[in-house]
Short mmCIF file of C-alpha atoms in Angstrom, two decimals:
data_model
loop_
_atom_site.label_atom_id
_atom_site.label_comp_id
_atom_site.label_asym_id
_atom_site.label_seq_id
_atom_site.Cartn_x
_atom_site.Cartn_y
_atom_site.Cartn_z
CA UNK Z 1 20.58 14.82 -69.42
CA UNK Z 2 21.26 11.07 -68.25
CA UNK Z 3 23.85 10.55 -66.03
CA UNK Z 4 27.28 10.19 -66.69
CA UNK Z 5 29.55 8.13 -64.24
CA UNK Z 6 32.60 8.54 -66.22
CA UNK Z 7 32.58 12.21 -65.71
CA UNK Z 8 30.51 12.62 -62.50
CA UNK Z 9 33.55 10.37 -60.53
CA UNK Z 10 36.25 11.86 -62.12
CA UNK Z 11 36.96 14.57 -60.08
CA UNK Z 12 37.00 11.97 -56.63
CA UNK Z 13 40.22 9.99 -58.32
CA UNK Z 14 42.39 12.59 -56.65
CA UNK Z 15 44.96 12.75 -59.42
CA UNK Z 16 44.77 9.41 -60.84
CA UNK Z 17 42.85 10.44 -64.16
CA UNK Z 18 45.07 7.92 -66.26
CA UNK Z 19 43.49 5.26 -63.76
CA UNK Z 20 40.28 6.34 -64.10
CA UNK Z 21 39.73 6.58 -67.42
CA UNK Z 22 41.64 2.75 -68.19
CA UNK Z 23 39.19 1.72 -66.10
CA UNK Z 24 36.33 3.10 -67.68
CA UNK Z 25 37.48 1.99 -70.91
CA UNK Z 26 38.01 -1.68 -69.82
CA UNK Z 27 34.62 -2.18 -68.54
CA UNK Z 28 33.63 -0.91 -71.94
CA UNK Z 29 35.36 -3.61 -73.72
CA UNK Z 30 34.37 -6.07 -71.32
CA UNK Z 31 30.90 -5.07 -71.86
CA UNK Z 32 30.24 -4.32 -75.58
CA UNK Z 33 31.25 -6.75 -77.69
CA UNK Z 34 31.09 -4.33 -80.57
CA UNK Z 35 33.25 -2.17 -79.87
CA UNK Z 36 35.99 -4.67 -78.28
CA UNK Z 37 35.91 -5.74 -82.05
CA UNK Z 38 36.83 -2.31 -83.51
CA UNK Z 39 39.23 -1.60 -81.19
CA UNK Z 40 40.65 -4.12 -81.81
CA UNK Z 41 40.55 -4.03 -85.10
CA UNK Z 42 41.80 -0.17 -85.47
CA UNK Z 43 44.40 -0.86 -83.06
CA UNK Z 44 46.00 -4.42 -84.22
CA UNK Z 45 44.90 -5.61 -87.08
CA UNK Z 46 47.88 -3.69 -89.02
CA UNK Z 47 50.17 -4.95 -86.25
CA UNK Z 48 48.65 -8.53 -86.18
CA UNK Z 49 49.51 -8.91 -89.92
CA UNK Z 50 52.38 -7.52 -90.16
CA UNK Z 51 53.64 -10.43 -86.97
CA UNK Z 52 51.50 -12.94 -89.05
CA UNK Z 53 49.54 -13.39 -86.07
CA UNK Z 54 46.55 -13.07 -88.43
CA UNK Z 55 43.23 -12.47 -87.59
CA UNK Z 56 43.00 -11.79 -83.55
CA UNK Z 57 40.30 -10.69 -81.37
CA UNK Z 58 40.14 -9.64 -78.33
CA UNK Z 59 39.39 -12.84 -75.24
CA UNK Z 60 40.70 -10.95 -71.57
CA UNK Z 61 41.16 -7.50 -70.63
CA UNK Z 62 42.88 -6.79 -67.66
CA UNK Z 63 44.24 -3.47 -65.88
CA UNK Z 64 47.53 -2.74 -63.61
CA UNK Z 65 49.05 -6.20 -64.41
CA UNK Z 66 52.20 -6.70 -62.23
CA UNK Z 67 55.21 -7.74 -64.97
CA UNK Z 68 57.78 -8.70 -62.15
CA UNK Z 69 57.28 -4.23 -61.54
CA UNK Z 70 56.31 -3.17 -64.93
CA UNK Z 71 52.63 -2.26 -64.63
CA UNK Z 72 51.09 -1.53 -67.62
CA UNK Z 73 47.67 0.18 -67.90
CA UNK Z 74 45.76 -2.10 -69.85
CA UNK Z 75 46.64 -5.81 -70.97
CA UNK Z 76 44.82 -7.27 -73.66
CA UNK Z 77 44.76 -11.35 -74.13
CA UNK Z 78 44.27 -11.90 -77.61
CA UNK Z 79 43.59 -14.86 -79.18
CA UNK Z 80 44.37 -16.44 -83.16
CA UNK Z 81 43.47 -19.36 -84.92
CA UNK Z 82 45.31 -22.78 -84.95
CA UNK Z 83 44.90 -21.79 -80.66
CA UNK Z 84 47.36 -18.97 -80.65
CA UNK Z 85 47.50 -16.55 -77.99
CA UNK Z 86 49.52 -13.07 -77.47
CA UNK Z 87 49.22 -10.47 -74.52
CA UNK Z 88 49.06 -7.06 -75.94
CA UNK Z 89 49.93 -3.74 -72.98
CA UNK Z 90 48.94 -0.33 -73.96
CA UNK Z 91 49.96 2.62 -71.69
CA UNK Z 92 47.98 5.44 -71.51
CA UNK Z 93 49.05 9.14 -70.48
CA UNK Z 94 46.34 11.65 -70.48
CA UNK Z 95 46.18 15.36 -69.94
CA UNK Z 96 49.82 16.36 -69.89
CA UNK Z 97 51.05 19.69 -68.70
CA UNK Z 98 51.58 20.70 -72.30
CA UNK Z 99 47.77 20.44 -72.43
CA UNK Z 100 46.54 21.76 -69.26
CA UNK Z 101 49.08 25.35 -68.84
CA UNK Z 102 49.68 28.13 -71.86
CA UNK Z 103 53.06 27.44 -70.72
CA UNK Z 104 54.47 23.61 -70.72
CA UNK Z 105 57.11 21.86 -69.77
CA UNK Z 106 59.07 20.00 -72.06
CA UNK Z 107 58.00 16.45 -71.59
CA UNK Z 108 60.09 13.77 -69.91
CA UNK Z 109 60.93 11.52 -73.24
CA UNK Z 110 63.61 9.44 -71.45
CA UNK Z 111 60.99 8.67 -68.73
CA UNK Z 112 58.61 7.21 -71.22
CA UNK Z 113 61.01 5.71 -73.58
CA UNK Z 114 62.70 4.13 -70.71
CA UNK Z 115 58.85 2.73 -69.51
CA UNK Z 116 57.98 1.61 -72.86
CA UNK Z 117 61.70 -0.26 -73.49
CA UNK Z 118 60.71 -1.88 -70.23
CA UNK Z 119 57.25 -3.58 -71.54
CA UNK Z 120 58.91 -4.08 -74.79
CA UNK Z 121 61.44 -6.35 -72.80
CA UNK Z 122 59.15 -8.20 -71.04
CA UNK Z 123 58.79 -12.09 -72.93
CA UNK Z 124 55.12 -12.62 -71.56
CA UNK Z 125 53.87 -9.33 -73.49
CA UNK Z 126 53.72 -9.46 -77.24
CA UNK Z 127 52.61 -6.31 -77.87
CA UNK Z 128 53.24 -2.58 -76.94
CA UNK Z 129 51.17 0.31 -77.48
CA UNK Z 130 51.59 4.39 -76.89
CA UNK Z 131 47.93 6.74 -76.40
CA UNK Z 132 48.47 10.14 -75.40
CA UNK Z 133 46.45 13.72 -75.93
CA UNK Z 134 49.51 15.35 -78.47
CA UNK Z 135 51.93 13.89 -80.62
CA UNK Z 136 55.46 13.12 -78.95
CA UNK Z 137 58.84 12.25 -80.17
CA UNK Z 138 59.49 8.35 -79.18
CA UNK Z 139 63.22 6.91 -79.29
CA UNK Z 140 63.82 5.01 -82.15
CA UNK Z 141 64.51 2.15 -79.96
CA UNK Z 142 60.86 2.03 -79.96
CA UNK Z 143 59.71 2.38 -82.56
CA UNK Z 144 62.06 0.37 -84.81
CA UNK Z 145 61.21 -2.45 -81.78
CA UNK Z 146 59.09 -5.28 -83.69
CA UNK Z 147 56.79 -5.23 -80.43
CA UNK Z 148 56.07 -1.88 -80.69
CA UNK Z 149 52.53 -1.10 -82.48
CA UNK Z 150 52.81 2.51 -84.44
CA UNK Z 151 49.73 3.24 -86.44
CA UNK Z 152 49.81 4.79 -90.06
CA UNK Z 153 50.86 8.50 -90.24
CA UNK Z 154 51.80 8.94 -86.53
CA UNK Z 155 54.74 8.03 -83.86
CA UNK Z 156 51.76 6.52 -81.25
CA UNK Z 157 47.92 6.29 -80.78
CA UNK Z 158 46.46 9.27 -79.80
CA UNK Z 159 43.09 9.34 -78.06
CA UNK Z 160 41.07 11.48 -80.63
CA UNK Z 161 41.61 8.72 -83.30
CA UNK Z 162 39.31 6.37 -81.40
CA UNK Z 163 36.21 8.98 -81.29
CA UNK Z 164 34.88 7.20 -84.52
CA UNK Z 165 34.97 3.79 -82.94
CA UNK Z 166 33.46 5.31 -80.03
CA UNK Z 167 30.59 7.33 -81.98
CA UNK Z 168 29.56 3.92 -83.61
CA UNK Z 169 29.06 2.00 -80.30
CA UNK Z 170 27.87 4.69 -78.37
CA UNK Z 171 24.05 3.58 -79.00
CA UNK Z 172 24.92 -0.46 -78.07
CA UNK Z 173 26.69 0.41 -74.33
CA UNK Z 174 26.03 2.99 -71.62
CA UNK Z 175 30.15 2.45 -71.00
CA UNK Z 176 30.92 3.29 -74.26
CA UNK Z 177 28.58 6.20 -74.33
CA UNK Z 178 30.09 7.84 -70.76
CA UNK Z 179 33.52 7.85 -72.31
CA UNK Z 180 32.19 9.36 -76.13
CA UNK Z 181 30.30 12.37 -73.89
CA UNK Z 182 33.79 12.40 -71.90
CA UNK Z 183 36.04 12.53 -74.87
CA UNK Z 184 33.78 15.06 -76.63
CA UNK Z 185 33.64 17.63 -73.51
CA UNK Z 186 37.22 17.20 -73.33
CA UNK Z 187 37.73 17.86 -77.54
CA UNK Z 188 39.09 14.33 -78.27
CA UNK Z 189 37.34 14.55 -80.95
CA UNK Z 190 38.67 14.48 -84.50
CA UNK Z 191 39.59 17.51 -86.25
CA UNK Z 192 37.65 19.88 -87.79
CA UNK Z 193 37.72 20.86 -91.24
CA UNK Z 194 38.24 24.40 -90.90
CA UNK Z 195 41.06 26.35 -89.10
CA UNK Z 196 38.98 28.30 -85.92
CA UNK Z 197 39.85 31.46 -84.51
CA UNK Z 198 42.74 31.68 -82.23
CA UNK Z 199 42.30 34.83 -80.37
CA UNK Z 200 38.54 34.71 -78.78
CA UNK Z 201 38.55 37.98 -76.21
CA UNK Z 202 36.59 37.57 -73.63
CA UNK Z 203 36.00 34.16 -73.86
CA UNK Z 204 38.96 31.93 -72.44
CA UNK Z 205 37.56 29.02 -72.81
CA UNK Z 206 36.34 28.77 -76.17
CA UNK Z 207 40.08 30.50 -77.43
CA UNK Z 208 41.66 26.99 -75.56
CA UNK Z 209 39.79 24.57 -77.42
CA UNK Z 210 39.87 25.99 -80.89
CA UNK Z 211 43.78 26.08 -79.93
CA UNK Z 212 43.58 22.33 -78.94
CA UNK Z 213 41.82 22.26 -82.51
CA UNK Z 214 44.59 23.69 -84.14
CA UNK Z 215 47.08 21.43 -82.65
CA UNK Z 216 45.37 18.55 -84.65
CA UNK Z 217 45.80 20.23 -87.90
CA UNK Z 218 49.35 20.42 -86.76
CA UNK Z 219 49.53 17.13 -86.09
CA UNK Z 220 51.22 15.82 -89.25
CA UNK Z 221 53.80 18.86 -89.24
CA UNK Z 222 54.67 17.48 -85.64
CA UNK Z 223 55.02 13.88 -86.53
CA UNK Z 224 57.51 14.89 -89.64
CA UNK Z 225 59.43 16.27 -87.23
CA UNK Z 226 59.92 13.95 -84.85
CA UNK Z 227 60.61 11.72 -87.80
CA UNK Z 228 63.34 14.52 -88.56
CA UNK Z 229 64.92 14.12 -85.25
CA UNK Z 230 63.54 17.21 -83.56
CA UNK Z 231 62.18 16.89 -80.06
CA UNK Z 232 58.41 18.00 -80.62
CA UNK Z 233 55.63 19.86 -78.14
CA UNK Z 234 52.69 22.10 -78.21
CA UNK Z 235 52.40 25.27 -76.50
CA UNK Z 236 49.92 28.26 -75.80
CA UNK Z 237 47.28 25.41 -74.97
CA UNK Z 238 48.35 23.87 -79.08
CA UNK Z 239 48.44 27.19 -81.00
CA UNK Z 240 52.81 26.94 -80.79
CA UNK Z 241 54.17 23.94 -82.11
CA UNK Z 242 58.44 23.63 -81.14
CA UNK Z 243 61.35 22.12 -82.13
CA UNK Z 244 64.28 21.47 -79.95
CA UNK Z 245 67.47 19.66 -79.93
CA UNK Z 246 68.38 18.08 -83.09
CA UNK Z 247 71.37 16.30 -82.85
CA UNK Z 248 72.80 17.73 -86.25
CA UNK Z 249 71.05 20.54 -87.53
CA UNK Z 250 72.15 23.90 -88.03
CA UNK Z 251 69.51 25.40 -86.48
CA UNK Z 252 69.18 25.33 -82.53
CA UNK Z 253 64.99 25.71 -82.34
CA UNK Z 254 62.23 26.61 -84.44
CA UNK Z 255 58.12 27.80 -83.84
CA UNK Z 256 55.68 27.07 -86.06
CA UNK Z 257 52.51 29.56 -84.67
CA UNK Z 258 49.44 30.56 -85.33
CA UNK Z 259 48.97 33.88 -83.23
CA UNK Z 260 51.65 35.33 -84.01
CA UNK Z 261 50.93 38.84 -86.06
CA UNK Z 262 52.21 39.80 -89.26
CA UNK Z 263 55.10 42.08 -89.17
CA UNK Z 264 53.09 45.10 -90.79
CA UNK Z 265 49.80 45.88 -89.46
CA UNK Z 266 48.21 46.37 -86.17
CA UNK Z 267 45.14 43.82 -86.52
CA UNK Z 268 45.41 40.70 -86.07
CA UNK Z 269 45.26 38.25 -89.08
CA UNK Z 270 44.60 34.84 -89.55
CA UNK Z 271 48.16 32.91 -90.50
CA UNK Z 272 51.28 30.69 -89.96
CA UNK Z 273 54.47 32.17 -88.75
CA UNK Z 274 57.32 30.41 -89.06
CA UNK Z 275 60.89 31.55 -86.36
CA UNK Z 276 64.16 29.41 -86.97
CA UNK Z 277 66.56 30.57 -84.79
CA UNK Z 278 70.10 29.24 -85.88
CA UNK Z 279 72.60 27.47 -83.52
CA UNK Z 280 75.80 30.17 -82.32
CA UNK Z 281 77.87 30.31 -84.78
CA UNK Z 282 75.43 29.38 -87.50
CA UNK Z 283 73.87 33.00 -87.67
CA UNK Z 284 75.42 34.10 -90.82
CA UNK Z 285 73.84 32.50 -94.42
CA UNK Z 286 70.80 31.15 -91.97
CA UNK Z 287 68.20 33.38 -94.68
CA UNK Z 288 69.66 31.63 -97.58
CA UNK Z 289 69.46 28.59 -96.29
CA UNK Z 290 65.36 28.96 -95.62
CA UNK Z 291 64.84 30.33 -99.04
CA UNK Z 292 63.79 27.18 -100.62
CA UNK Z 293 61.21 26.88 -98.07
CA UNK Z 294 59.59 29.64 -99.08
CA UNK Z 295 60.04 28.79 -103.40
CA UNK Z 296 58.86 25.34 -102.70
CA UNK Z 297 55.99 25.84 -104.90
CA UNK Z 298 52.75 25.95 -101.89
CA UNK Z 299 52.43 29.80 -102.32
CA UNK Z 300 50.95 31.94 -104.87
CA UNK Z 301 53.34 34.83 -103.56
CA UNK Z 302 56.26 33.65 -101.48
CA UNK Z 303 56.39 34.55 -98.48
CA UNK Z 304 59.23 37.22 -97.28
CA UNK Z 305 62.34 36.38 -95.12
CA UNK Z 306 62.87 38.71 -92.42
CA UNK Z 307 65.88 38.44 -90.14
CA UNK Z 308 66.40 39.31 -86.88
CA UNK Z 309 69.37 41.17 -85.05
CA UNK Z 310 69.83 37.74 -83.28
CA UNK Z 311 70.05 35.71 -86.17
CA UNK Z 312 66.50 34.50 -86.03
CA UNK Z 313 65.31 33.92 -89.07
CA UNK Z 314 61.20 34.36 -89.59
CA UNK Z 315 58.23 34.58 -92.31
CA UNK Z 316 54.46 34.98 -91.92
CA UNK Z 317 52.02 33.64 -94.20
CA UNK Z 318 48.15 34.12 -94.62
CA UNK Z 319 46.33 30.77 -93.87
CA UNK Z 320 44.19 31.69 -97.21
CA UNK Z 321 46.96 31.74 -99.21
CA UNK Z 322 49.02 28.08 -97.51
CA UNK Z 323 45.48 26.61 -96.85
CA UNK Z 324 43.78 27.82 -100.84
CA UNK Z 325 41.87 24.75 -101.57
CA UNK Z 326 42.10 22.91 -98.92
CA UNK Z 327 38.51 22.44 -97.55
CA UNK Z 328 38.56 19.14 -95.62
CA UNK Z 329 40.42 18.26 -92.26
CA UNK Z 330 42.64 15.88 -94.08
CA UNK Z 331 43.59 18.11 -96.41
CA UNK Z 332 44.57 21.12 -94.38
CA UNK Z 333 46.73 18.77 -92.06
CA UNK Z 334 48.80 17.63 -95.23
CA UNK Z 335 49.55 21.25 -96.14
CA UNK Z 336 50.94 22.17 -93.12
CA UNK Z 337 53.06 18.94 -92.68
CA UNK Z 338 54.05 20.13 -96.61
CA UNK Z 339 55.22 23.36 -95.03
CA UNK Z 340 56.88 22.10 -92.39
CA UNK Z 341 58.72 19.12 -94.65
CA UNK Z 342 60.18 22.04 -96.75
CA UNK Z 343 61.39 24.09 -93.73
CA UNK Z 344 62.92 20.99 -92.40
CA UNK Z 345 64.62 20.17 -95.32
CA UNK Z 346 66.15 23.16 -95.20
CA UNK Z 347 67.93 22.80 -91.86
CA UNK Z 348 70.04 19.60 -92.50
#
């Protein structure tokens, strides 16, 4: 196998993994000029046109640039026609506990909106964008912010979506090809078209990636929520998707799984369950409430209601019957953001 920098140093950066890897990926733009084009394309050229900035490409690319104490990872100098220039920063946050433990931590929104507000602020950057490993709920101060730069169907970049741009440069750059062998032994990859096994005895390893799999199925179902005004994260290395502290709704939390069991049987089955557990107080009428989220037309059979001595309110479903006909990653990830729209509609 040829040698890999990216991953052969990685383990000597004693923590800094975020400053490794901006690193890496700056010498790749600096050295292919291929794929500083699609990046640059994937991650402006919405952005650009939407600022009438127009067509922009990428002219400097500079790391840990000193903004009177705001230090972004990455600045991009960008330049336009008619002699335009902008400065673009992108922060990048990489293997978060939620993504290393079965357990996580909640993660520190206020830090990172209060880090991104900062750049936003700044008058020499024109620019901001978010890259992360999972999908996290951003204040709205950011993203309503006409610097900010929010891609189509998500809240913020994350890393898997620039595998394909990646993949086709791979070939031109030996940069470019360390970080596609580095995002591809670390599954920042995009998702599969099938939903893997969650529960892989004896093999620990393979069970956490097809859970980090399964997160990016989920990924849609997380970003509705956030849009919702839930606080969003992953657990069980992806296979648990929560929601937390909604200013308004009746409901205090709610899971969205895939390992949890059916309530009848002892083997383990393939499917979705579904806990809302209702806000003290709000216990009684919490069933009704969900029923529409279970008549909302994406099951052959709807699924049943069960409730819980606490209030909790849950329902399993088989993944062949909520995934029926859905054969392509795409697909799949639009059914379960479908399923979670129609719970969430229900807890207004």
């Amino acid at each position: 196998m040829r040698p890999n920098p990216f991953l052969s140093t990685r383990s000597l950066c004693g923590g800094h993994e975020e400053d490794h890897l901006t690193e890496f990926w700056a010498a790749a733009l600096d050295s292919c000029p291929t794929f500083r084009e699609g990046y640059a394309r994937f991650l402006l050229a919405a952005h650009a046109a939407r600022r009438g900035w127009g067509a922009v490409h990428i002219e400097s690319v500079a790391t840990q640039v000193d903004f009177r104490g705001n230090v972004p990872d990455l600045v991009l100098g960008l330049a336009a026609a008619g002699g335009r220039s902008f400065r673009v920063a992108v922060e990048h946050k990489i293997f978060a506990k939620e993504s290393r433990s079965g357990r996580s931590q909640e993660v520190d929104e206020e830090g990172v909106a209060g880090q991104l507000l900062r750049y936003l602020a700044v008058p020499e950057i024109d620019g901001v964008a978010f890259v992360r490993v999972w999908p996290q709920a951003l204040d709205p101060r950011v993203l309503d912010h006409e610097k900010y730069i929010r891609p189509a169907e998500a809240l913020h970049f994350l890393w898997w979506h620039f595998y394909p741009v990646l993949e086709a440069c791979a070939a031109e750059c030996p940069a470019v090809r360390w970080l596609k062998e580095g995002f591809a032994r670390d599954g920042l990859t995009p998702p599969l078209g099938t939903v893997p096994p969650l529960h892989v005895p004896g093999d620990d390893e393979r069970e956490r990636e097809n859970r980090r799999e399964f997160a990016k199925l989920m990924e849609l179902a997380a970003v509705r929520a956030a849009e919702a005004g839930w606080r969003t994260n992953f657990d069980q290395h992806g296979a648990e998707l929560y929601l937390r502290r909604h200013p308004s709704s009746w409901a205090q939390r709610v899971l969205f799984s895939g390992i949890g069991q059916p309530r009848a049987g002892a083997r383990r089955q393939t499917g979705l369950r579904v806990w809302v557990t209702p806000r003290k107080g709000e216990e009684e009428g919490a069933l009704e409430r969900l029923r529409p989220a279970v008549a909302a037309g994406l099951f052959r059979s709807p699924p049943e209601l069960h409730r819980h001595p606490n209030g909790t309110v849950e329902f399993w479903v088989a993944l062949s019957e909520l995934l029926a006909g859905a054969e392509e990653a795409e697909a799949i990830r639009a059914r379960f953001s479908s399923l979670a729209e129609a719970v969430l509609g229900c807890l207004r």
